[in-house]
PDB file of C-alpha atoms in Angstrom:
ATOM      1  CA  MET A  12      13.954  26.249  13.263  1.00  0.00           C
ATOM      2  CA  SER A  13      12.857  23.925  10.453  1.00  0.00           C
ATOM      3  CA  HIS A  14      11.462  24.893   7.075  1.00  0.00           C
ATOM      4  CA  VAL A  15       7.734  25.688   7.113  1.00  0.00           C
ATOM      5  CA  ARG A  16       7.108  22.571   5.017  1.00  0.00           C
ATOM      6  CA  THR A  17       8.552  20.461   7.824  1.00  0.00           C
ATOM      7  CA  GLN A  18       6.537  22.349  10.439  1.00  0.00           C
ATOM      8  CA  ILE A  19       3.314  21.849   8.478  1.00  0.00           C
ATOM      9  CA  ARG A  20       4.000  18.185   7.746  1.00  0.00           C
ATOM     10  CA  ASP A  21       4.837  17.526  11.395  1.00  0.00           C
ATOM     11  CA  ALA A  22       1.753  19.379  12.641  1.00  0.00           C
ATOM     12  CA  ILE A  23      -0.504  17.382  10.342  1.00  0.00           C
ATOM     13  CA  ALA A  24       1.142  14.076  11.229  1.00  0.00           C
ATOM     14  CA  THR A  25       0.637  14.902  14.906  1.00  0.00           C
ATOM     15  CA  ARG A  26      -2.989  15.781  14.254  1.00  0.00           C
ATOM     16  CA  LEU A  27      -3.536  12.448  12.451  1.00  0.00           C
ATOM     17  CA  THR A  28      -1.871  10.355  15.149  1.00  0.00           C
ATOM     18  CA  GLY A  29      -4.304   8.376  17.290  1.00  0.00           C
ATOM     19  CA  LEU A  30      -7.207   8.082  14.849  1.00  0.00           C
ATOM     20  CA  THR A  31      -9.430   5.071  15.484  1.00  0.00           C
ATOM     21  CA  THR A  32      -8.404   2.907  12.529  1.00  0.00           C
ATOM     22  CA  THR A  33      -4.782   3.883  11.962  1.00  0.00           C
ATOM     23  CA  GLY A  34      -3.718   4.677  15.544  1.00  0.00           C
ATOM     24  CA  ALA A  35      -0.061   5.601  15.925  1.00  0.00           C
ATOM     25  CA  ARG A  36       0.841   4.227  12.483  1.00  0.00           C
ATOM     26  CA  VAL A  37       1.436   7.626  10.891  1.00  0.00           C
ATOM     27  CA  TYR A  38       4.618   7.981   8.830  1.00  0.00           C
ATOM     28  CA  ARG A  39       6.284  11.153   7.576  1.00  0.00           C
ATOM     29  CA  SER A  40       8.172  11.080   4.288  1.00  0.00           C
ATOM     30  CA  ARG A  41       9.120   7.500   4.935  1.00  0.00           C
ATOM     31  CA  VAL A  42      11.431   5.682   2.534  1.00  0.00           C
ATOM     32  CA  PHE A  43      11.297   2.055   3.675  1.00  0.00           C
ATOM     33  CA  SER A  44       8.399  -0.187   2.701  1.00  0.00           C
ATOM     34  CA  LEU A  45       5.533  -0.940   5.053  1.00  0.00           C
ATOM     35  CA  GLU A  46       5.282  -4.304   6.775  1.00  0.00           C
ATOM     36  CA  ASP A  47       2.078  -6.160   7.607  1.00  0.00           C
ATOM     37  CA  ALA A  48       2.240  -5.111  11.261  1.00  0.00           C
ATOM     38  CA  GLU A  49       2.391  -1.457  10.203  1.00  0.00           C
ATOM     39  CA  LEU A  50      -0.989  -1.524   8.458  1.00  0.00           C
ATOM     40  CA  PRO A  51      -3.461   0.087   8.285  1.00  0.00           C
ATOM     41  CA  SER A  52      -1.411   3.244   8.188  1.00  0.00           C
ATOM     42  CA  LEU A  53      -1.196   6.847   7.044  1.00  0.00           C
ATOM     43  CA  SER A  54       1.765   8.407   5.235  1.00  0.00           C
ATOM     44  CA  VAL A  55       2.164  12.169   4.995  1.00  0.00           C
ATOM     45  CA  TYR A  56       4.204  13.942   2.317  1.00  0.00           C
ATOM     46  CA  ILE A  57       4.469  17.368   0.790  1.00  0.00           C
ATOM     47  CA  LYS A  58       5.118  16.522  -2.839  1.00  0.00           C
ATOM     48  CA  ARG A  59       5.066  19.864  -4.554  1.00  0.00           C
ATOM     49  CA  GLU A  60       5.064  23.538  -3.807  1.00  0.00           C
ATOM     50  CA  GLU A  61       4.109  26.404  -6.076  1.00  0.00           C
ATOM     51  CA  ILE A  62       5.585  29.722  -4.994  1.00  0.00           C
ATOM     52  CA  VAL A  63       4.471  33.197  -5.967  1.00  0.00           C
ATOM     53  CA  GLN A  64       6.161  36.411  -4.850  1.00  0.00           C
ATOM     54  CA  VAL A  65       3.312  38.649  -3.744  1.00  0.00           C
ATOM     55  CA  THR A  66       5.065  41.782  -2.553  1.00  0.00           C
ATOM     56  CA  LEU A  67       8.049  43.660  -3.769  1.00  0.00           C
ATOM     57  CA  GLY A  68      10.452  45.494  -1.552  1.00  0.00           C
ATOM     58  CA  THR A  69      13.384  44.873   0.642  1.00  0.00           C
ATOM     59  CA  THR A  70      11.762  41.750   2.093  1.00  0.00           C
ATOM     60  CA  PRO A  71       9.486  40.127  -0.487  1.00  0.00           C
ATOM     61  CA  VAL A  72       6.757  37.803   0.810  1.00  0.00           C
ATOM     62  CA  LEU A  73       6.230  34.459  -0.842  1.00  0.00           C
ATOM     63  CA  THR A  74       2.893  32.692  -1.041  1.00  0.00           C
ATOM     64  CA  ARG A  75       3.480  28.976  -0.999  1.00  0.00           C
ATOM     65  CA  ARG A  76       0.750  26.645  -2.208  1.00  0.00           C
ATOM     66  CA  MET A  77       1.739  23.170  -1.110  1.00  0.00           C
ATOM     67  CA  GLU A  78       0.404  19.863  -2.383  1.00  0.00           C
ATOM     68  CA  LEU A  79       0.149  17.705   0.712  1.00  0.00           C
ATOM     69  CA  VAL A  80      -0.575  14.026   0.192  1.00  0.00           C
ATOM     70  CA  ILE A  81      -2.008  11.739   2.842  1.00  0.00           C
ATOM     71  CA  GLU A  82      -1.932   8.105   1.785  1.00  0.00           C
ATOM     72  CA  ALA A  83      -3.908   5.428   3.596  1.00  0.00           C
ATOM     73  CA  HIS A  84      -2.704   1.834   3.172  1.00  0.00           C
ATOM     74  CA  VAL A  85      -4.785  -1.189   4.146  1.00  0.00           C
ATOM     75  CA  ALA A  86      -4.218  -4.925   3.550  1.00  0.00           C
ATOM     76  CA  ALA A  87      -7.301  -7.146   3.698  1.00  0.00           C
ATOM     77  CA  ASN A  88      -9.333  -9.450   1.529  1.00  0.00           C
ATOM     78  CA  THR A  89     -12.740  -8.144   2.544  1.00  0.00           C
ATOM     79  CA  ASP A  90     -14.354  -4.734   2.945  1.00  0.00           C
ATOM     80  CA  LEU A  91     -11.300  -2.895   1.668  1.00  0.00           C
ATOM     81  CA  ASP A  92     -13.291  -0.021   0.209  1.00  0.00           C
ATOM     82  CA  THR A  93     -15.347   0.369   3.377  1.00  0.00           C
ATOM     83  CA  THR A  94     -12.193   0.441   5.509  1.00  0.00           C
ATOM     84  CA  LEU A  95     -10.598   3.033   3.231  1.00  0.00           C
ATOM     85  CA  ASP A  96     -13.754   5.148   3.372  1.00  0.00           C
ATOM     86  CA  THR A  97     -13.727   4.915   7.165  1.00  0.00           C
ATOM     87  CA  ILE A  98     -10.092   6.052   7.291  1.00  0.00           C
ATOM     88  CA  CYS A  99     -10.835   8.916   4.903  1.00  0.00           C
ATOM     89  CA  ALA A 100     -13.724  10.033   7.116  1.00  0.00           C
ATOM     90  CA  GLU A 101     -11.446   9.983  10.163  1.00  0.00           C
ATOM     91  CA  VAL A 102      -8.749  11.959   8.329  1.00  0.00           C
ATOM     92  CA  GLU A 103     -11.177  14.528   6.936  1.00  0.00           C
ATOM     93  CA  THR A 104     -12.700  15.031  10.378  1.00  0.00           C
ATOM     94  CA  ALA A 105      -9.253  15.435  11.970  1.00  0.00           C
ATOM     95  CA  MET A 106      -8.198  17.901   9.281  1.00  0.00           C
ATOM     96  CA  GLU A 107     -11.337  20.020   9.551  1.00  0.00           C
ATOM     97  CA  PRO A 108     -10.310  22.416  12.364  1.00  0.00           C
ATOM     98  CA  LEU A 109      -8.162  25.241  11.025  1.00  0.00           C
ATOM     99  CA  LEU A 110      -4.482  24.450  11.414  1.00  0.00           C
ATOM    100  CA  THR A 111      -2.560  27.079  13.346  1.00  0.00           C
ATOM    101  CA  ILE A 112       1.231  27.061  13.626  1.00  0.00           C
ATOM    102  CA  SER A 113       3.047  29.635  15.751  1.00  0.00           C
ATOM    103  CA  GLY A 114      -0.144  31.693  15.836  1.00  0.00           C
ATOM    104  CA  VAL A 115      -0.530  31.793  12.040  1.00  0.00           C
ATOM    105  CA  ASN A 116      -3.516  30.156  10.331  1.00  0.00           C
ATOM    106  CA  VAL A 117      -2.620  27.620   7.639  1.00  0.00           C
ATOM    107  CA  PRO A 118      -5.728  26.713   5.621  1.00  0.00           C
ATOM    108  CA  ALA A 119      -5.920  23.190   4.176  1.00  0.00           C
ATOM    109  CA  ILE A 120      -8.475  22.202   1.540  1.00  0.00           C
ATOM    110  CA  LEU A 121      -9.092  18.657   0.323  1.00  0.00           C
ATOM    111  CA  ARG A 122      -8.798  18.656  -3.482  1.00  0.00           C
ATOM    112  CA  THR A 123      -8.958  15.029  -4.569  1.00  0.00           C
ATOM    113  CA  THR A 124      -9.258  11.489  -3.229  1.00  0.00           C
ATOM    114  CA  GLU A 125      -8.204   8.520  -5.336  1.00  0.00           C
ATOM    115  CA  ILE A 126      -8.882   4.902  -4.406  1.00  0.00           C
ATOM    116  CA  GLU A 127      -6.842   1.989  -5.780  1.00  0.00           C
ATOM    117  CA  PHE A 128      -6.785  -1.743  -5.155  1.00  0.00           C
ATOM    118  CA  LEU A 129      -3.605  -3.734  -5.748  1.00  0.00           C
ATOM    119  CA  SER A 130      -3.635  -7.509  -5.992  1.00  0.00           C
ATOM    120  CA  ASP A 131       0.028  -8.462  -6.327  1.00  0.00           C
ATOM    121  CA  GLY A 132       0.459  -9.915  -2.823  1.00  0.00           C
ATOM    122  CA  GLU A 133      -1.239 -12.617  -0.790  1.00  0.00           C
ATOM    123  CA  GLU A 134      -3.694 -10.023   0.497  1.00  0.00           C
ATOM    124  CA  LEU A 135      -5.341  -7.252  -1.439  1.00  0.00           C
ATOM    125  CA  ILE A 136      -3.849  -3.853  -0.715  1.00  0.00           C
ATOM    126  CA  GLY A 137      -6.062  -0.798  -0.702  1.00  0.00           C
ATOM    127  CA  LEU A 138      -4.693   2.683  -1.203  1.00  0.00           C
ATOM    128  CA  ALA A 139      -6.520   5.965  -0.690  1.00  0.00           C
ATOM    129  CA  THR A 140      -4.586   9.033  -1.802  1.00  0.00           C
ATOM    130  CA  MET A 141      -5.976  12.281  -0.412  1.00  0.00           C
ATOM    131  CA  THR A 142      -4.436  15.416  -1.875  1.00  0.00           C
ATOM    132  CA  TRP A 143      -4.762  18.658   0.053  1.00  0.00           C
ATOM    133  CA  SER A 144      -3.955  22.179  -0.965  1.00  0.00           C
ATOM    134  CA  ILE A 145      -2.235  24.155   1.773  1.00  0.00           C
ATOM    135  CA  ASP A 146      -1.492  27.869   1.655  1.00  0.00           C
ATOM    136  CA  ALA A 147       1.330  29.408   3.669  1.00  0.00           C
ATOM    137  CA  ARG A 148       3.331  32.607   3.496  1.00  0.00           C
ATOM    138  CA  THR A 149       6.908  33.359   4.435  1.00  0.00           C
ATOM    139  CA  ALA A 150       9.359  36.142   3.884  1.00  0.00           C
ATOM    140  CA  GLU A 151      11.719  35.301   1.036  1.00  0.00           C
ATOM    141  CA  ASP A 152      14.697  35.332   3.365  1.00  0.00           C
ATOM    142  CA  ALA A 153      13.026  33.394   6.201  1.00  0.00           C
ATOM    143  CA  PRO A 154      11.512  30.122   4.960  1.00  0.00           C
ATOM    144  CA  GLN A 155      11.360  28.872   8.553  1.00  0.00           C
ATOM    145  CA  THR A 156       8.894  31.513   9.722  1.00  0.00           C
ATOM    146  CA  LEU A 157       5.237  31.680   8.754  1.00  0.00           C
ATOM    147  CA  VAL A 158       3.737  35.108   8.289  1.00  0.00           C
ATOM    148  CA  ALA A 159       0.061  36.025   8.433  1.00  0.00           C
TER     149      ALA A 159
ATOM    150  CA  MET B  19       5.753 -30.786 -26.438  1.00  0.00           C
ATOM    151  CA  SER B  20       6.107 -32.414 -23.045  1.00  0.00           C
ATOM    152  CA  VAL B  21       8.808 -35.096 -22.736  1.00  0.00           C
ATOM    153  CA  GLU B  22       7.802 -36.331 -19.273  1.00  0.00           C
ATOM    154  CA  SER B  23       4.857 -38.604 -18.628  1.00  0.00           C
ATOM    155  CA  ALA B  24       2.201 -37.609 -16.095  1.00  0.00           C
ATOM    156  CA  SER B  25       3.813 -40.060 -13.700  1.00  0.00           C
ATOM    157  CA  ASP B  26       7.242 -38.462 -14.211  1.00  0.00           C
ATOM    158  CA  LEU B  27       5.786 -35.061 -13.481  1.00  0.00           C
ATOM    159  CA  LEU B  28       4.240 -36.317 -10.254  1.00  0.00           C
ATOM    160  CA  ASP B  29       7.572 -37.849  -9.199  1.00  0.00           C
ATOM    161  CA  ILE B  30       9.326 -34.562  -9.868  1.00  0.00           C
ATOM    162  CA  ILE B  31       6.735 -32.559  -7.925  1.00  0.00           C
ATOM    163  CA  GLU B  32       6.891 -34.904  -4.949  1.00  0.00           C
ATOM    164  CA  ALA B  33      10.696 -34.997  -4.936  1.00  0.00           C
ATOM    165  CA  LEU B  34      11.322 -31.281  -5.241  1.00  0.00           C
ATOM    166  CA  GLY B  35      11.599 -29.022  -2.268  1.00  0.00           C
ATOM    167  CA  GLY B  36      14.204 -27.071  -0.434  1.00  0.00           C
ATOM    168  CA  ILE B  37      14.764 -23.726   1.151  1.00  0.00           C
ATOM    169  CA  ASP B  38      12.384 -21.715  -1.001  1.00  0.00           C
ATOM    170  CA  ALA B  39       9.837 -24.322  -1.992  1.00  0.00           C
ATOM    171  CA  GLU B  40       8.315 -27.417  -0.459  1.00  0.00           C
ATOM    172  CA  SER B  41       6.540 -30.471  -1.761  1.00  0.00           C
ATOM    173  CA  VAL B  42       3.041 -30.440  -0.270  1.00  0.00           C
ATOM    174  CA  THR B  43      -0.340 -32.072  -0.498  1.00  0.00           C
ATOM    175  CA  VAL B  44      -3.076 -29.582  -1.315  1.00  0.00           C
ATOM    176  CA  THR B  45      -6.637 -30.334  -0.305  1.00  0.00           C
ATOM    177  CA  HIS B  46      -9.870 -28.870  -1.602  1.00  0.00           C
ATOM    178  CA  ALA B  47     -13.547 -29.767  -1.555  1.00  0.00           C
ATOM    179  CA  GLY B  48     -13.132 -32.129  -4.512  1.00  0.00           C
ATOM    180  CA  GLY B  49     -10.029 -34.003  -3.323  1.00  0.00           C
ATOM    181  CA  SER B  50      -6.295 -33.403  -3.125  1.00  0.00           C
ATOM    182  CA  PHE B  51      -3.196 -33.140  -5.307  1.00  0.00           C
ATOM    183  CA  SER B  52       0.567 -32.907  -4.940  1.00  0.00           C
ATOM    184  CA  ALA B  53       2.307 -29.629  -5.625  1.00  0.00           C
ATOM    185  CA  ILE B  54       5.371 -27.538  -4.953  1.00  0.00           C
ATOM    186  CA  PHE B  55       4.557 -24.625  -2.666  1.00  0.00           C
ATOM    187  CA  ALA B  56       6.491 -21.375  -2.407  1.00  0.00           C
ATOM    188  CA  ARG B  57       5.650 -18.088  -0.744  1.00  0.00           C
ATOM    189  CA  PRO B  58       8.313 -15.636  -1.891  1.00  0.00           C
ATOM    190  CA  PHE B  59       8.619 -12.054  -0.699  1.00  0.00           C
ATOM    191  CA  VAL B  60       7.154  -9.354  -2.926  1.00  0.00           C
ATOM    192  CA  GLU B  61       7.024  -5.596  -2.551  1.00  0.00           C
ATOM    193  CA  VAL B  62       3.829  -4.059  -3.860  1.00  0.00           C
ATOM    194  CA  GLU B  63       4.142  -0.477  -5.092  1.00  0.00           C
ATOM    195  CA  ALA B  64       1.257   1.419  -3.542  1.00  0.00           C
ATOM    196  CA  GLY B  65       1.417   5.164  -4.080  1.00  0.00           C
ATOM    197  CA  GLY B  66       4.573   6.646  -2.645  1.00  0.00           C
ATOM    198  CA  MET B  67       5.235   3.579  -0.503  1.00  0.00           C
ATOM    199  CA  GLY B  68       6.084  -0.054  -1.018  1.00  0.00           C
ATOM    200  CA  VAL B  69       4.066  -2.562   0.975  1.00  0.00           C
ATOM    201  CA  GLU B  70       5.753  -5.832   1.890  1.00  0.00           C
ATOM    202  CA  SER B  71       3.809  -8.972   1.146  1.00  0.00           C
ATOM    203  CA  ARG B  72       4.156 -12.593   0.078  1.00  0.00           C
ATOM    204  CA  GLN B  73       3.054 -14.273  -3.118  1.00  0.00           C
ATOM    205  CA  PRO B  74       1.890 -17.838  -2.428  1.00  0.00           C
ATOM    206  CA  VAL B  75       2.321 -20.075  -5.491  1.00  0.00           C
ATOM    207  CA  LEU B  76       1.713 -23.739  -6.204  1.00  0.00           C
ATOM    208  CA  VAL B  77       3.234 -25.708  -9.083  1.00  0.00           C
ATOM    209  CA  ALA B  78       1.254 -28.802  -9.976  1.00  0.00           C
ATOM    210  CA  ARG B  79       0.353 -31.144 -12.806  1.00  0.00           C
ATOM    211  CA  THR B  80      -2.134 -29.464 -15.106  1.00  0.00           C
ATOM    212  CA  SER B  81      -4.210 -32.647 -15.132  1.00  0.00           C
ATOM    213  CA  ASP B  82      -4.635 -32.386 -11.343  1.00  0.00           C
ATOM    214  CA  VAL B  83      -5.764 -28.771 -11.278  1.00  0.00           C
ATOM    215  CA  SER B  84      -7.372 -27.856 -14.589  1.00  0.00           C
ATOM    216  CA  ALA B  85     -10.868 -28.346 -13.182  1.00  0.00           C
ATOM    217  CA  LEU B  86     -10.274 -25.904 -10.340  1.00  0.00           C
ATOM    218  CA  THR B  87     -11.999 -22.579 -10.771  1.00  0.00           C
ATOM    219  CA  LYS B  88     -11.188 -19.079  -9.581  1.00  0.00           C
ATOM    220  CA  ASP B  89     -11.738 -18.622  -5.840  1.00  0.00           C
ATOM    221  CA  THR B  90     -11.657 -22.364  -5.128  1.00  0.00           C
ATOM    222  CA  ALA B  91     -10.757 -22.813  -1.450  1.00  0.00           C
ATOM    223  CA  LEU B  92      -7.448 -24.665  -1.000  1.00  0.00           C
ATOM    224  CA  THR B  93      -5.692 -25.835   2.150  1.00  0.00           C
ATOM    225  CA  VAL B  94      -1.890 -25.892   2.130  1.00  0.00           C
ATOM    226  CA  GLN B  95       0.020 -26.886   5.257  1.00  0.00           C
ATOM    227  CA  GLY B  96      -3.042 -26.109   7.350  1.00  0.00           C
ATOM    228  CA  ASP B  97      -3.457 -22.597   5.925  1.00  0.00           C
ATOM    229  CA  SER B  98      -6.449 -21.491   3.876  1.00  0.00           C
ATOM    230  CA  TYR B  99      -6.032 -19.910   0.476  1.00  0.00           C
ATOM    231  CA  LYS B 100      -8.165 -19.087  -2.522  1.00  0.00           C
ATOM    232  CA  LEU B 101      -7.161 -19.692  -6.109  1.00  0.00           C
ATOM    233  CA  ARG B 102      -6.625 -16.390  -7.848  1.00  0.00           C
ATOM    234  CA  ARG B 103      -5.549 -17.661 -11.274  1.00  0.00           C
ATOM    235  CA  GLN B 104      -3.972 -20.537 -13.177  1.00  0.00           C
ATOM    236  CA  GLU B 105      -0.905 -20.217 -15.405  1.00  0.00           C
ATOM    237  CA  PRO B 106      -0.486 -23.432 -17.447  1.00  0.00           C
ATOM    238  CA  ASP B 107       2.905 -23.571 -19.186  1.00  0.00           C
ATOM    239  CA  GLY B 108       1.757 -25.860 -22.000  1.00  0.00           C
ATOM    240  CA  THR B 109       3.995 -28.785 -20.976  1.00  0.00           C
ATOM    241  CA  GLY B 110       1.699 -30.341 -18.399  1.00  0.00           C
ATOM    242  CA  ILE B 111       2.648 -28.072 -15.502  1.00  0.00           C
ATOM    243  CA  THR B 112       0.524 -25.256 -14.104  1.00  0.00           C
ATOM    244  CA  ARG B 113       1.377 -22.475 -11.678  1.00  0.00           C
ATOM    245  CA  LEU B 114      -1.465 -21.597  -9.344  1.00  0.00           C
ATOM    246  CA  ILE B 115      -1.396 -18.083  -7.954  1.00  0.00           C
ATOM    247  CA  LEU B 116      -3.066 -17.925  -4.527  1.00  0.00           C
ATOM    248  CA  ARG B 117      -4.249 -15.348  -2.064  1.00  0.00           C
ATOM    249  CA  THR B 118      -5.071 -15.751   1.580  1.00  0.00           C
ATOM    250  CA  SER B 119      -8.738 -16.248   2.399  1.00  0.00           C
TER     251      SER B 119
END
């Protein structure tokens, strides 16, 4: 079984697949650059994790607060901000129902959204970076298994 | 100081071309001018991802393009662009940075 980070990232990418504006163009921890035909798109990463040991004993439990980033990329010369806002609305709506993995609730809270416009190419590129806080718990010796 | 005459510059612009750049005639509402056109690949850093794009550029005589203003509509090889900015080099040649319109 994969690490809980992978399970959470995959579950969220699956949940975001098929949204009206971005469709199937949802990428997980992708390395290679995006081409024109792959836009507008969503990219999903877990960039950081803060871990606190909350119980002592033979099997300590770790609380993991993950920083999940969903980036929306759009290339267009008009209505970039409106398109990014539309994508953000679709993502926020898709993320609203409580995420449950293997019967364990995994709360996700939107913390920040940053909008940027980049003008280095022949089309303007719009970027919306949505940062979510996700709380999960595992036993110290079983990072693949979520615990309630 | 420029060593070529305006006529020399035009000859150079019209003669140059090749794999990465072509000699073209650019049209706009006020007329036309000769230029070298290139559209090299660029990768734009956008968050955690790079986004592939092109950067259309014209090189022309400054005297032919100095009156053009930002967002002037230009037609190059049948494609529509808008002028994003001018970069005169001080020797009578100007690079025009374009975007698609």
